[in-house]
């Protein structure tokens, strides 16, 4: 006992000491032999730099925090970010997960928290509804590295993998909460990767729907980067939703898919099309930014940061926000957000889009929402820094710098000198030329007098989250409402202002991008929209095309794809894909093979009137005989796909719908009535409508299936269950956990798994992680005397897996 207590104290002492060293990295010197004894006298790590004089000067000058707060502000920025996570409100084990956190980890981790000088190890975020979001006082690295937190780490890993929780920075959870999403809304997430906010939006849409029904709304999650799109798909796959489309476009060129009415009528499509353009009730525009709000999570930013990063992204951010507003329905809301503290990326962008949109867009006051979330009002005045010089007004910017310092970066957003000249000229339009020249010379004297610009827009309605207020990262959020169609004509920035901007992150807009900014997605077409959308239904996409990637062997093209948000290729000519198809992407095709669909319906006993399959199944292969996976799409996604076909496939779709059926080949051979099994992702959606190939298993046999992965028919504890399994047709089946042998009413709490009825045994068709997670949940519900051989500790993988009889 004494040795055990000593070991525990030693571990906690080591943990306490290492809390101060979580931002250390190995010091590597290739010239020194690792076997040299002298190395033993040198430390094996060195601190990551958490100091940048330019950063401190910049934000002191901007007045982001009061002078008396500055030291606390900088101190918290130099500390690692505490880990946070969110419980999936739609998980059938949501209440179980929260109970484990409240009754287990809150108490078991308390000793480590006290040793580290904290009052609580983990706690729910006070501003997030229903205790669904949690904050820990340990960084992700601490959780990953320290033995005392190993059980907690294993819990987080497992529940995240199966979709019961999402590991997400606390401030990143905020924007969807202010978007006010309803279950019938069409939502666009413009820059969605890695997907945590998309997952959150899907939770809200599904959570507000009637139990047992699919929402009428949907989410389109877009990202420009192909690799990040794959991460987005992996993240959202855990949600098991048929109400999602993942696309791969530049956000500023996201297609509106407007169907030309006259040509649609000629093709006979008008009566069959529920929607004739792609517009959204809600838009989340979480734009690319310099990211200095994530310093605590990504300390390498300390070394890289400079004020030019924000200046270079300003134009792109404005373009993205304007495109988001053009795709927004009248009455809809858009969130503009960044993980940057820089007013040039934050308030300046909001001010510019308000100026461009006039009275058609309003900045919404949400100060009464989420009162426990501490945030600060947006700034009304700020300065712009470029190459070591500070500017308080655009009139002070020399001509040779106006390519990199834009008028839209300033609070007024217009040239005071030019405005004054225009005013003088209007007042003296009947005067002679000499008087005008005299007045102009007076105005030219203005630059000698410093002017501090203060915006007359209600920018205080924006919100900025500051790290030391609630021990988080930093974030900026603005809520915008579209009250009327955008103006048809807007002032376009002078192209000259972009041409001389040579910073790495600068963005020069091409004429096509200018057109996108002014295009409005309302039913009344503006002249710009007519140019962009007029030929949308012909066999090639004129307005919105991108270069081939990933499967293209030319490195130059791949590089363009990875730098799509940069100005380096903004003016490049784009290749037009033939026949409206995107190279490198498999086509999305509605499954129309009635023989195949009927065989699936008959095999599983699915009545089409209760769960329609016709018109809701799609594949990524035009050859039915080669189809490997079949996806189910909701009514809303189906309508968008129909529109996309009608406009020559303008949407570049990376993923769509929910994988419902997958082709399966049995090792034992022989013909089967149905070659498609039900996927684990699709099972929760289709389960209430399956009437054949169903087994109801008591707890003991259900656990044995999860533990051993395969059970021979004679080895079932319940012999009647074994006989019923023999009576099933060879192929996929569903095993439902039941207290008895009679059918149970399927609801959200029903636990079921896909299995394969082989020649001599029954084998599970779910992942090892899903098996382990179910064993954990069932172990908590089972009295200890009944647990038997089922291992319920985190980190173990259960019993040995016997070979399955399926490929």
Short mmCIF file of C-alpha atoms in Angstrom, two decimals, residues 314-712:
data_model
loop_
_atom_site.label_atom_id
_atom_site.label_comp_id
_atom_site.label_asym_id
_atom_site.label_seq_id
_atom_site.Cartn_x
_atom_site.Cartn_y
_atom_site.Cartn_z
CA UNK A 314 -8.48 40.96 -46.54
CA UNK A 315 -9.63 41.02 -50.18
CA UNK A 316 -10.29 37.28 -50.31
CA UNK A 317 -12.31 37.50 -47.10
CA UNK A 318 -14.47 40.27 -48.55
CA UNK A 319 -15.05 38.28 -51.74
CA UNK A 320 -15.99 35.13 -49.81
CA UNK A 321 -18.42 37.04 -47.58
CA UNK A 322 -20.03 38.75 -50.57
CA UNK A 323 -20.48 35.44 -52.37
CA UNK A 324 -22.05 33.98 -49.24
CA UNK A 325 -24.53 36.86 -49.08
CA UNK A 326 -25.37 36.49 -52.77
CA UNK A 327 -26.29 32.83 -52.15
CA UNK A 328 -28.38 33.72 -49.10
CA UNK A 329 -32.16 33.98 -49.35
CA UNK A 330 -33.87 37.21 -48.39
CA UNK A 331 -34.63 36.94 -44.68
CA UNK A 332 -31.75 34.51 -44.17
CA UNK A 333 -28.80 34.88 -41.84
CA UNK A 334 -25.08 34.56 -42.43
CA UNK A 335 -22.28 34.25 -39.90
CA UNK A 336 -18.96 35.85 -40.82
CA UNK A 337 -16.25 34.54 -38.53
CA UNK A 338 -12.48 34.21 -38.21
CA UNK A 339 -10.01 32.80 -35.71
CA UNK A 340 -8.02 36.02 -36.03
CA UNK A 341 -7.89 38.99 -33.66
CA UNK A 342 -6.88 41.38 -36.45
CA UNK A 343 -9.46 44.13 -37.14
CA UNK A 344 -8.31 44.27 -40.78
CA UNK A 345 -9.66 40.71 -41.15
CA UNK A 346 -12.60 41.25 -38.84
CA UNK A 347 -14.35 44.61 -38.49
CA UNK A 348 -12.87 45.98 -41.72
CA UNK A 349 -14.37 43.11 -43.73
CA UNK A 350 -17.77 43.47 -42.07
CA UNK A 351 -17.73 47.22 -42.66
CA UNK A 352 -16.85 46.76 -46.33
CA UNK A 353 -19.64 44.27 -47.05
CA UNK A 354 -22.14 46.55 -45.26
CA UNK A 355 -21.02 49.44 -47.47
CA UNK A 356 -21.30 47.32 -50.63
CA UNK A 357 -24.71 45.93 -49.73
CA UNK A 358 -26.25 49.16 -48.44
CA UNK A 359 -29.66 48.68 -46.84
CA UNK A 360 -30.02 45.14 -48.19
CA UNK A 361 -27.97 43.64 -45.34
CA UNK A 362 -28.05 44.46 -41.64
CA UNK A 363 -25.67 43.62 -38.80
CA UNK A 364 -27.71 41.82 -36.15
CA UNK A 365 -27.41 42.62 -32.45
CA UNK A 366 -27.13 39.29 -30.60
CA UNK A 367 -25.90 40.68 -27.27
CA UNK A 368 -28.86 39.08 -25.48
CA UNK A 369 -28.01 35.59 -26.75
CA UNK A 370 -25.83 33.16 -24.74
CA UNK A 371 -25.37 35.60 -21.82
CA UNK A 372 -22.83 33.34 -20.10
CA UNK A 373 -20.46 33.58 -23.06
CA UNK A 374 -18.11 36.48 -22.30
CA UNK A 375 -17.39 38.48 -25.42
CA UNK A 376 -16.48 42.04 -26.27
CA UNK A 377 -18.10 44.41 -28.77
CA UNK A 378 -16.47 45.03 -32.12
CA UNK A 379 -14.08 47.93 -32.61
CA UNK A 380 -15.17 51.16 -34.32
CA UNK A 381 -11.67 52.44 -34.94
CA UNK A 382 -8.38 50.76 -35.79
CA UNK A 383 -5.16 51.34 -37.70
CA UNK A 384 -3.50 49.65 -40.65
CA UNK A 385 0.18 48.67 -40.62
CA UNK A 386 2.22 48.04 -43.74
CA UNK A 387 5.98 47.46 -43.95
CA UNK A 388 6.65 49.09 -40.60
CA UNK A 389 4.47 52.15 -41.15
CA UNK A 390 1.17 52.93 -39.39
CA UNK A 391 -1.78 54.52 -41.19
CA UNK A 392 -4.88 55.88 -39.46
CA UNK A 393 -6.58 56.94 -42.68
CA UNK A 394 -6.38 55.92 -46.31
CA UNK A 395 -5.56 59.48 -47.33
CA UNK A 396 -2.22 59.06 -45.57
CA UNK A 397 -1.23 56.03 -47.64
CA UNK A 398 1.37 56.88 -50.31
CA UNK A 399 0.42 56.04 -53.88
CA UNK A 400 3.15 53.43 -54.17
CA UNK A 401 1.65 51.48 -51.26
CA UNK A 402 -1.98 51.53 -52.29
CA UNK A 403 -1.60 48.21 -54.03
CA UNK A 404 -1.13 46.50 -50.67
CA UNK A 405 -3.08 48.85 -48.42
CA UNK A 406 -6.68 49.07 -49.63
CA UNK A 407 -9.23 51.71 -48.80
CA UNK A 408 -11.60 48.99 -47.54
CA UNK A 409 -9.17 48.18 -44.71
CA UNK A 410 -9.98 51.46 -42.93
CA UNK A 411 -12.98 52.32 -40.73
CA UNK A 412 -14.41 54.85 -43.24
CA UNK A 413 -13.70 52.64 -46.24
CA UNK A 414 -13.30 55.64 -48.54
CA UNK A 415 -10.62 58.16 -49.40
CA UNK A 416 -11.27 61.27 -47.30
CA UNK A 417 -9.21 63.41 -49.62
CA UNK A 418 -11.12 62.34 -52.71
CA UNK A 419 -14.41 62.75 -50.85
CA UNK A 420 -13.48 66.27 -49.80
CA UNK A 421 -12.49 67.15 -53.35
CA UNK A 422 -15.77 65.82 -54.71
CA UNK A 423 -17.73 67.82 -52.15
CA UNK A 424 -15.86 71.01 -52.97
CA UNK A 425 -16.37 70.49 -56.68
CA UNK A 426 -20.10 69.94 -56.23
CA UNK A 427 -20.46 73.08 -54.16
CA UNK A 428 -18.52 75.17 -56.68
CA UNK A 429 -19.71 73.57 -59.91
CA UNK A 430 -20.76 77.04 -61.17
CA UNK A 431 -17.44 78.64 -60.15
CA UNK A 432 -14.48 79.11 -62.42
CA UNK A 433 -11.59 76.67 -62.70
CA UNK A 434 -9.28 78.88 -60.66
CA UNK A 435 -11.51 78.63 -57.61
CA UNK A 436 -11.55 74.87 -57.85
CA UNK A 437 -7.79 74.74 -57.98
CA UNK A 438 -7.54 76.98 -54.95
CA UNK A 439 -9.92 74.77 -52.99
CA UNK A 440 -7.98 71.67 -54.06
CA UNK A 441 -4.75 73.14 -52.77
CA UNK A 442 -6.41 73.69 -49.41
CA UNK A 443 -7.58 70.10 -49.32
CA UNK A 444 -4.09 68.87 -50.22
CA UNK A 445 -2.92 70.31 -46.94
CA UNK A 446 -5.09 67.85 -45.01
CA UNK A 447 -2.52 64.98 -44.92
CA UNK A 448 -0.35 67.09 -42.61
CA UNK A 449 -3.06 66.76 -39.97
CA UNK A 450 -3.45 63.21 -38.61
CA UNK A 451 -6.99 61.90 -38.86
CA UNK A 452 -8.28 59.04 -36.71
CA UNK A 453 -11.11 57.37 -38.55
CA UNK A 454 -14.11 56.16 -36.56
CA UNK A 455 -16.66 54.03 -38.38
CA UNK A 456 -20.25 55.25 -38.45
CA UNK A 457 -21.49 51.66 -38.88
CA UNK A 458 -22.86 49.67 -35.89
CA UNK A 459 -19.73 47.50 -35.63
CA UNK A 460 -20.18 47.21 -31.88
CA UNK A 461 -22.74 44.51 -32.76
CA UNK A 462 -19.86 42.27 -33.81
CA UNK A 463 -18.30 40.16 -31.05
CA UNK A 464 -14.73 39.26 -30.25
CA UNK A 465 -13.82 36.48 -27.81
CA UNK A 466 -10.62 37.26 -25.94
CA UNK A 467 -8.55 34.33 -24.55
CA UNK A 468 -8.14 35.46 -20.94
CA UNK A 469 -11.87 36.09 -20.41
CA UNK A 470 -12.76 32.37 -20.23
CA UNK A 471 -9.45 30.58 -20.82
CA UNK A 472 -10.06 29.89 -24.52
CA UNK A 473 -8.67 30.78 -27.92
CA UNK A 474 -9.67 33.99 -29.69
CA UNK A 475 -12.51 34.32 -32.20
CA UNK A 476 -14.46 36.97 -34.10
CA UNK A 477 -18.13 36.62 -35.07
CA UNK A 478 -20.63 38.83 -36.89
CA UNK A 479 -24.26 37.92 -37.58
CA UNK A 480 -25.70 39.38 -40.79
CA UNK A 481 -29.29 39.32 -42.05
CA UNK A 482 -30.28 39.81 -45.67
CA UNK A 483 -33.36 42.01 -45.71
CA UNK A 484 -33.67 42.55 -49.48
CA UNK A 485 -31.93 41.52 -52.74
CA UNK A 486 -28.39 42.81 -53.09
CA UNK A 487 -27.84 45.88 -55.29
CA UNK A 488 -27.50 45.01 -58.96
CA UNK A 489 -24.50 47.25 -59.42
CA UNK A 490 -21.80 47.80 -56.86
CA UNK A 491 -18.65 49.82 -56.93
CA UNK A 492 -15.78 47.55 -57.90
CA UNK A 493 -12.39 48.10 -56.27
CA UNK A 494 -9.76 49.60 -58.52
CA UNK A 495 -7.76 46.68 -60.03
CA UNK A 496 -4.68 48.88 -59.69
CA UNK A 497 -4.93 48.55 -55.93
CA UNK A 498 -4.35 44.81 -56.17
CA UNK A 499 -1.75 44.69 -58.90
CA UNK A 500 1.16 45.92 -56.80
CA UNK A 501 0.40 43.86 -53.74
CA UNK A 502 3.32 41.44 -53.64
CA UNK A 503 2.78 39.93 -50.18
CA UNK A 504 2.59 36.15 -49.97
CA UNK A 505 -1.04 36.16 -48.92
CA UNK A 506 -2.25 38.90 -51.26
CA UNK A 507 -5.24 38.33 -53.49
CA UNK A 508 -5.77 39.95 -56.89
CA UNK A 509 -9.28 39.62 -58.19
CA UNK A 510 -9.85 38.62 -61.76
CA UNK A 511 -12.88 39.88 -63.73
CA UNK A 512 -14.57 36.55 -63.04
CA UNK A 513 -14.16 37.03 -59.31
CA UNK A 514 -15.50 40.58 -59.57
CA UNK A 515 -18.57 39.15 -61.27
CA UNK A 516 -19.07 36.63 -58.49
CA UNK A 517 -18.99 39.40 -55.90
CA UNK A 518 -21.80 41.31 -57.54
CA UNK A 519 -23.92 38.31 -58.50
CA UNK A 520 -27.01 37.96 -56.34
CA UNK A 521 -28.82 34.64 -56.00
CA UNK A 522 -32.28 36.18 -55.94
CA UNK A 523 -35.04 35.31 -58.43
CA UNK A 524 -34.72 38.73 -60.08
CA UNK A 525 -31.61 38.36 -62.21
CA UNK A 526 -29.06 41.14 -62.26
CA UNK A 527 -27.08 41.78 -65.46
CA UNK A 528 -24.07 40.05 -63.93
CA UNK A 529 -26.12 36.98 -63.08
CA UNK A 530 -27.36 36.78 -66.63
CA UNK A 531 -23.79 36.55 -67.85
CA UNK A 532 -22.86 33.89 -65.29
CA UNK A 533 -25.99 31.77 -65.34
CA UNK A 534 -27.44 32.15 -68.84
CA UNK A 535 -25.73 29.11 -70.32
CA UNK A 536 -25.82 26.97 -67.18
CA UNK A 537 -27.89 24.25 -68.82
CA UNK A 538 -25.62 23.56 -71.80
CA UNK A 539 -23.18 20.70 -71.87
CA UNK A 540 -20.27 22.56 -70.31
CA UNK A 541 -19.89 24.81 -67.29
CA UNK A 542 -18.83 28.26 -68.45
CA UNK A 543 -18.73 30.22 -65.22
CA UNK A 544 -17.53 27.85 -62.56
CA UNK A 545 -14.78 25.44 -63.43
CA UNK A 546 -11.58 24.46 -61.69
CA UNK A 547 -8.44 22.69 -62.82
CA UNK A 548 -8.12 18.94 -62.59
CA UNK A 549 -6.44 17.72 -59.44
CA UNK A 550 -5.32 14.69 -57.50
CA UNK A 551 -5.55 12.32 -60.49
CA UNK A 552 -3.77 14.76 -62.75
CA UNK A 553 -0.12 13.87 -63.21
CA UNK A 554 1.00 17.44 -63.73
CA UNK A 555 2.51 18.80 -60.55
CA UNK A 556 1.75 22.34 -61.66
CA UNK A 557 -1.98 21.71 -61.60
CA UNK A 558 -1.84 20.05 -58.20
CA UNK A 559 0.02 23.04 -56.83
CA UNK A 560 -2.70 25.35 -58.14
CA UNK A 561 -5.32 23.29 -56.37
CA UNK A 562 -3.52 23.47 -53.05
CA UNK A 563 -3.11 27.23 -53.34
CA UNK A 564 -6.63 27.92 -54.55
CA UNK A 565 -7.27 30.65 -51.99
CA UNK A 566 -4.14 32.52 -53.06
CA UNK A 567 -3.87 35.16 -55.74
CA UNK A 568 -1.10 33.22 -57.44
CA UNK A 569 -3.56 31.72 -59.92
CA UNK A 570 -6.54 34.07 -59.64
CA UNK A 571 -6.11 35.27 -63.20
CA UNK A 572 -5.28 31.90 -64.76
CA UNK A 573 -7.40 30.58 -67.61
CA UNK A 574 -9.40 27.59 -66.47
CA UNK A 575 -10.00 24.48 -68.51
CA UNK A 576 -13.62 23.68 -69.25
CA UNK A 577 -14.51 20.08 -68.31
CA UNK A 578 -16.13 18.15 -71.11
CA UNK A 579 -19.81 17.22 -70.85
CA UNK A 580 -20.18 18.89 -67.46
CA UNK A 581 -18.18 16.22 -65.64
CA UNK A 582 -15.44 17.03 -63.13
CA UNK A 583 -12.22 15.22 -63.84
CA UNK A 584 -10.94 13.24 -60.90
CA UNK A 585 -14.44 12.89 -59.40
CA UNK A 586 -16.75 9.95 -59.92
CA UNK A 587 -20.16 10.99 -61.26
CA UNK A 588 -23.24 10.99 -59.04
CA UNK A 589 -25.92 8.84 -60.68
CA UNK A 590 -29.45 8.04 -59.57
CA UNK A 591 -29.90 4.27 -59.33
CA UNK A 592 -32.70 3.32 -61.72
CA UNK A 593 -32.21 -0.45 -61.92
CA UNK A 594 -35.65 -1.60 -60.73
CA UNK A 595 -34.59 -5.25 -60.60
CA UNK A 596 -31.78 -4.45 -58.19
CA UNK A 597 -33.91 -2.14 -56.05
CA UNK A 598 -36.76 -4.68 -55.91
CA UNK A 599 -34.36 -7.44 -54.83
CA UNK A 600 -33.15 -5.27 -51.93
CA UNK A 601 -36.71 -4.37 -50.91
CA UNK A 602 -37.86 -7.97 -51.04
CA UNK A 603 -34.84 -9.36 -49.18
CA UNK A 604 -35.17 -6.95 -46.25
CA UNK A 605 -38.95 -6.60 -46.34
CA UNK A 606 -38.94 -2.85 -46.95
CA UNK A 607 -42.26 -1.34 -48.02
CA UNK A 608 -41.66 1.53 -50.43
CA UNK A 609 -44.60 3.55 -49.10
CA UNK A 610 -43.03 3.66 -45.63
CA UNK A 611 -39.43 4.20 -46.73
CA UNK A 612 -39.19 5.10 -50.43
CA UNK A 613 -36.08 3.85 -52.18
CA UNK A 614 -36.93 4.79 -55.76
CA UNK A 615 -35.48 8.20 -56.53
CA UNK A 616 -33.52 8.27 -53.27
CA UNK A 617 -30.66 5.90 -54.10
CA UNK A 618 -27.54 7.14 -55.87
CA UNK A 619 -24.23 5.58 -56.85
CA UNK A 620 -20.87 6.84 -58.09
CA UNK A 621 -20.79 4.43 -61.02
CA UNK A 622 -22.80 4.52 -64.25
CA UNK A 623 -22.50 0.73 -64.73
CA UNK A 624 -25.03 -0.97 -62.45
CA UNK A 625 -23.20 -4.31 -62.60
CA UNK A 626 -20.10 -2.66 -61.15
CA UNK A 627 -21.83 -0.76 -58.36
CA UNK A 628 -20.13 -1.40 -55.01
CA UNK A 629 -21.85 1.15 -52.78
CA UNK A 630 -25.35 2.60 -52.82
CA UNK A 631 -26.10 5.87 -51.02
CA UNK A 632 -29.42 7.09 -49.68
CA UNK A 633 -30.29 10.78 -50.03
CA UNK A 634 -33.00 12.76 -48.30
CA UNK A 635 -35.74 14.61 -50.19
CA UNK A 636 -33.86 17.91 -49.95
CA UNK A 637 -30.60 16.42 -51.26
CA UNK A 638 -32.52 14.70 -54.06
CA UNK A 639 -33.92 18.07 -55.18
CA UNK A 640 -30.46 19.63 -55.25
CA UNK A 641 -29.08 16.72 -57.27
CA UNK A 642 -31.93 17.03 -59.78
CA UNK A 643 -31.15 20.73 -60.14
CA UNK A 644 -27.45 19.97 -60.54
CA UNK A 645 -28.15 17.56 -63.41
CA UNK A 646 -30.35 20.17 -65.07
CA UNK A 647 -27.56 22.78 -65.01
CA UNK A 648 -24.87 20.50 -66.42
CA UNK A 649 -23.45 19.39 -63.08
CA UNK A 650 -22.05 22.70 -61.88
CA UNK A 651 -21.54 21.25 -58.41
CA UNK A 652 -18.31 19.35 -57.96
CA UNK A 653 -19.53 16.74 -55.48
CA UNK A 654 -16.98 14.92 -53.36
CA UNK A 655 -19.51 13.06 -51.20
CA UNK A 656 -23.27 12.83 -51.05
CA UNK A 657 -25.85 11.17 -48.85
CA UNK A 658 -25.52 8.22 -46.51
CA UNK A 659 -23.91 4.91 -47.46
CA UNK A 660 -26.85 2.55 -47.08
CA UNK A 661 -25.94 -0.66 -48.96
CA UNK A 662 -22.60 -2.22 -49.85
CA UNK A 663 -21.90 -5.17 -52.13
CA UNK A 664 -20.73 -8.21 -50.16
CA UNK A 665 -19.15 -11.44 -51.36
CA UNK A 666 -19.22 -14.51 -49.13
CA UNK A 667 -16.12 -16.72 -49.01
CA UNK A 668 -18.19 -19.87 -49.03
CA UNK A 669 -19.57 -18.97 -52.44
CA UNK A 670 -22.99 -19.84 -53.71
CA UNK A 671 -25.74 -17.57 -54.99
CA UNK A 672 -27.60 -15.19 -52.69
CA UNK A 673 -30.97 -13.50 -53.15
CA UNK A 674 -29.32 -10.15 -52.40
CA UNK A 675 -25.66 -9.22 -52.81
CA UNK A 676 -25.92 -5.98 -50.86
CA UNK A 677 -25.54 -5.75 -47.11
CA UNK A 678 -26.75 -2.90 -44.93
CA UNK A 679 -23.88 -0.63 -43.90
CA UNK A 680 -23.31 0.32 -40.27
CA UNK A 681 -23.77 4.00 -41.14
CA UNK A 682 -27.13 3.41 -42.81
CA UNK A 683 -28.58 0.96 -40.30
CA UNK A 684 -29.96 3.55 -37.81
CA UNK A 685 -31.96 5.22 -40.61
CA UNK A 686 -33.39 2.10 -42.28
CA UNK A 687 -33.83 -0.05 -39.15
CA UNK A 688 -37.47 0.90 -38.41
CA UNK A 689 -38.51 -0.22 -41.89
CA UNK A 690 -36.86 -3.67 -42.04
CA UNK A 691 -39.28 -6.59 -41.58
CA UNK A 692 -37.14 -9.54 -42.76
CA UNK A 693 -33.69 -10.90 -41.91
CA UNK A 694 -34.06 -9.73 -38.28
CA UNK A 695 -32.97 -11.54 -35.11
CA UNK A 696 -33.82 -10.47 -31.54
CA UNK A 697 -30.97 -11.39 -29.22
CA UNK A 698 -30.79 -11.46 -25.42
CA UNK A 699 -27.92 -9.64 -23.71
CA UNK A 700 -25.56 -12.62 -23.31
CA UNK A 701 -25.46 -13.63 -26.98
CA UNK A 702 -25.39 -10.00 -28.12
CA UNK A 703 -22.28 -9.38 -26.01
CA UNK A 704 -20.65 -12.56 -27.26
CA UNK A 705 -21.14 -11.43 -30.83
CA UNK A 706 -19.45 -8.11 -30.05
CA UNK A 707 -16.65 -9.76 -28.12
CA UNK A 708 -15.80 -12.68 -30.38
CA UNK A 709 -17.02 -11.19 -33.70
CA UNK A 710 -18.32 -14.58 -34.91
CA UNK A 711 -20.35 -17.37 -33.26
CA UNK A 712 -21.11 -20.82 -34.69
#
